[in-house]
């Protein structure tokens, strides 16, 4: 991984807040020519520092009225079991994100469903029915927000 200079960090900070801004607007914010800015963004992408752009979707507008976090413990922990479980869960449209954890729980799954019946059925159909899952705990999410600031350790 290459060292990032202040221009790289400034570009990343602005894109972190608004990944959809135009190159022209980004260049103006960081004080460089649009061609220089575009070259830097492409280099950040090529180097794997900038991995993509994302949009935030209102899940309620799509019929998702309940969000939950499900913590799961698996019976065994081979690479194949972990990889197959992760890949299967990420294919489910209810899943917003998945975290492979160290510690007591093996996975933390953030999901969005229509209602409590949907949540109940989802947990039964996709988690408790799997033989590798030995324990789970479901917690409701009251609010979900993203930070709009680039982590401080990257801007020092």
Short mmCIF file of C-alpha atoms in Angstrom, two decimals:
data_model
loop_
_atom_site.label_atom_id
_atom_site.label_comp_id
_atom_site.label_asym_id
_atom_site.label_seq_id
_atom_site.Cartn_x
_atom_site.Cartn_y
_atom_site.Cartn_z
CA UNK A 1 0.00 0.00 0.00
CA UNK A 2 1.44 3.34 -1.00
CA UNK A 3 1.69 6.35 1.28
CA UNK A 4 -1.11 8.85 0.87
CA UNK A 5 -0.29 12.54 0.69
CA UNK A 6 -2.52 15.40 1.83
CA UNK A 7 -4.15 15.75 -1.60
CA UNK A 8 -5.10 12.05 -1.58
CA UNK A 9 -6.55 12.43 1.92
CA UNK A 10 -8.50 15.54 0.93
CA UNK A 11 -9.95 13.76 -2.11
CA UNK A 12 -10.89 10.74 0.00
CA UNK A 13 -12.50 12.91 2.70
CA UNK A 14 -14.72 14.69 0.16
CA UNK A 15 -15.66 11.46 -1.64
CA UNK A 16 -16.40 9.81 1.71
CA UNK A 17 -19.00 12.53 2.38
CA UNK A 18 -20.42 12.52 -1.16
CA UNK A 19 -19.29 9.78 -3.52
CA UNK A 20 -21.57 11.10 -6.25
CA UNK A 21 -19.95 14.51 -6.70
CA UNK A 22 -18.56 15.36 -10.10
CA UNK A 23 -14.85 15.40 -10.77
CA UNK A 24 -15.12 19.11 -11.56
CA UNK A 25 -16.67 19.86 -8.16
CA UNK A 26 -14.17 17.62 -6.38
CA UNK A 27 -11.25 19.33 -8.12
CA UNK A 28 -12.54 22.74 -7.06
CA UNK A 29 -12.91 21.59 -3.44
CA UNK A 30 -9.35 20.25 -3.23
CA UNK A 31 -7.83 23.10 -5.28
CA UNK A 32 -6.41 21.27 -8.29
CA UNK A 33 -7.17 21.07 -12.00
CA UNK A 34 -9.88 18.57 -12.97
CA UNK A 35 -7.34 16.53 -14.96
CA UNK A 36 -5.07 16.26 -11.91
CA UNK A 37 -7.99 15.32 -9.71
CA UNK A 38 -9.18 12.64 -12.13
CA UNK A 39 -5.66 11.22 -12.35
CA UNK A 40 -5.44 11.05 -8.54
CA UNK A 41 -8.86 9.38 -8.22
CA UNK A 42 -7.93 6.81 -10.84
CA UNK A 43 -4.64 6.11 -9.04
CA UNK A 44 -6.49 5.68 -5.73
CA UNK A 45 -8.83 3.22 -7.47
CA UNK A 46 -5.97 1.37 -9.18
CA UNK A 47 -4.10 1.05 -5.88
CA UNK A 48 -7.19 -0.34 -4.14
CA UNK A 49 -7.48 2.58 -1.73
CA UNK A 50 -10.75 3.75 -3.28
CA UNK A 51 -12.78 0.57 -3.63
CA UNK A 52 -16.02 1.94 -5.02
CA UNK A 53 -18.81 4.45 -4.63
CA UNK A 54 -22.00 3.75 -2.75
CA UNK A 55 -25.42 5.24 -2.37
CA UNK A 56 -27.55 5.29 0.74
CA UNK A 57 -31.05 3.93 0.23
CA UNK A 58 -34.06 4.54 2.47
CA UNK A 59 -35.05 0.95 3.28
CA UNK A 60 -38.53 2.03 4.38
CA UNK A 61 -39.20 3.32 0.86
CA UNK A 62 -38.55 -0.24 -0.31
CA UNK A 63 -40.87 -1.80 2.28
CA UNK A 64 -38.24 -2.56 4.91
CA UNK A 65 -39.73 -1.31 8.17
CA UNK A 66 -37.64 -3.28 10.65
CA UNK A 67 -33.87 -3.50 10.86
CA UNK A 68 -32.14 -6.02 13.09
CA UNK A 69 -28.69 -7.22 14.04
CA UNK A 70 -28.33 -10.98 14.38
CA UNK A 71 -25.28 -12.33 16.16
CA UNK A 72 -24.44 -15.93 15.31
CA UNK A 73 -22.16 -18.61 16.68
CA UNK A 74 -21.13 -21.52 14.51
CA UNK A 75 -20.35 -25.05 15.70
CA UNK A 76 -17.17 -25.36 13.63
CA UNK A 77 -14.80 -22.86 12.09
CA UNK A 78 -13.09 -24.27 9.03
CA UNK A 79 -12.33 -21.86 6.21
CA UNK A 80 -14.78 -23.73 3.97
CA UNK A 81 -17.64 -23.50 6.49
CA UNK A 82 -17.00 -19.81 7.13
CA UNK A 83 -16.72 -18.96 3.42
CA UNK A 84 -19.81 -20.96 2.41
CA UNK A 85 -21.89 -19.46 5.23
CA UNK A 86 -20.76 -15.91 4.39
CA UNK A 87 -21.40 -16.32 0.67
CA UNK A 88 -24.87 -17.82 1.19
CA UNK A 89 -25.96 -15.11 3.62
CA UNK A 90 -24.73 -12.26 1.41
CA UNK A 91 -26.98 -13.49 -1.41
CA UNK A 92 -30.12 -12.82 0.65
CA UNK A 93 -31.84 -9.56 -0.28
CA UNK A 94 -32.70 -8.79 3.35
CA UNK A 95 -29.03 -8.63 4.31
CA UNK A 96 -27.58 -5.10 4.44
CA UNK A 97 -24.14 -6.09 5.70
CA UNK A 98 -22.28 -8.93 7.32
CA UNK A 99 -19.35 -8.87 9.71
CA UNK A 100 -17.12 -11.89 10.38
CA UNK A 101 -16.16 -11.39 14.01
CA UNK A 102 -13.57 -12.54 16.49
CA UNK A 103 -14.70 -13.27 20.03
CA UNK A 104 -17.86 -14.90 21.31
CA UNK A 105 -19.87 -14.43 18.11
CA UNK A 106 -18.70 -15.51 14.68
CA UNK A 107 -20.95 -13.29 12.57
CA UNK A 108 -22.98 -10.16 13.00
CA UNK A 109 -25.61 -9.75 10.29
CA UNK A 110 -27.41 -6.45 9.70
CA UNK A 111 -30.70 -7.07 7.95
CA UNK A 112 -33.89 -5.29 6.98
CA UNK A 113 -37.33 -6.90 6.77
CA UNK A 114 -40.93 -5.83 6.24
CA UNK A 115 -42.35 -6.74 9.63
CA UNK A 116 -41.93 -9.00 12.67
CA UNK A 117 -43.35 -12.03 10.89
CA UNK A 118 -40.84 -11.55 8.08
CA UNK A 119 -38.06 -11.27 10.69
CA UNK A 120 -39.20 -14.44 12.47
CA UNK A 121 -39.43 -16.40 9.21
CA UNK A 122 -36.09 -15.07 7.99
CA UNK A 123 -34.32 -16.15 11.18
CA UNK A 124 -35.91 -19.62 11.08
CA UNK A 125 -35.42 -20.15 7.34
CA UNK A 126 -31.89 -18.85 6.99
CA UNK A 127 -30.20 -19.22 10.38
CA UNK A 128 -31.73 -21.72 12.80
CA UNK A 129 -32.33 -24.21 9.99
CA UNK A 130 -28.59 -24.35 9.27
CA UNK A 131 -26.79 -27.14 11.15
CA UNK A 132 -23.61 -25.06 11.56
CA UNK A 133 -25.46 -22.37 13.57
CA UNK A 134 -25.48 -23.28 17.27
CA UNK A 135 -26.58 -19.98 18.82
CA UNK A 136 -28.07 -16.71 17.69
CA UNK A 137 -29.36 -13.55 19.22
CA UNK A 138 -31.50 -10.97 17.45
CA UNK A 139 -31.56 -7.29 18.40
CA UNK A 140 -33.76 -4.64 16.84
CA UNK A 141 -32.14 -1.55 15.35
CA UNK A 142 -33.88 1.68 16.34
CA UNK A 143 -31.68 3.93 14.21
CA UNK A 144 -28.92 3.39 11.67
CA UNK A 145 -26.64 6.23 10.55
CA UNK A 146 -23.32 6.50 8.77
CA UNK A 147 -20.48 8.76 9.77
CA UNK A 148 -19.72 11.36 7.13
CA UNK A 149 -16.17 11.90 8.38
CA UNK A 150 -13.15 10.00 7.19
CA UNK A 151 -11.67 8.11 10.17
CA UNK A 152 -9.23 10.35 12.05
CA UNK A 153 -6.26 7.98 11.84
CA UNK A 154 -6.23 8.55 8.07
CA UNK A 155 -6.16 12.34 8.26
CA UNK A 156 -3.24 12.81 10.67
#
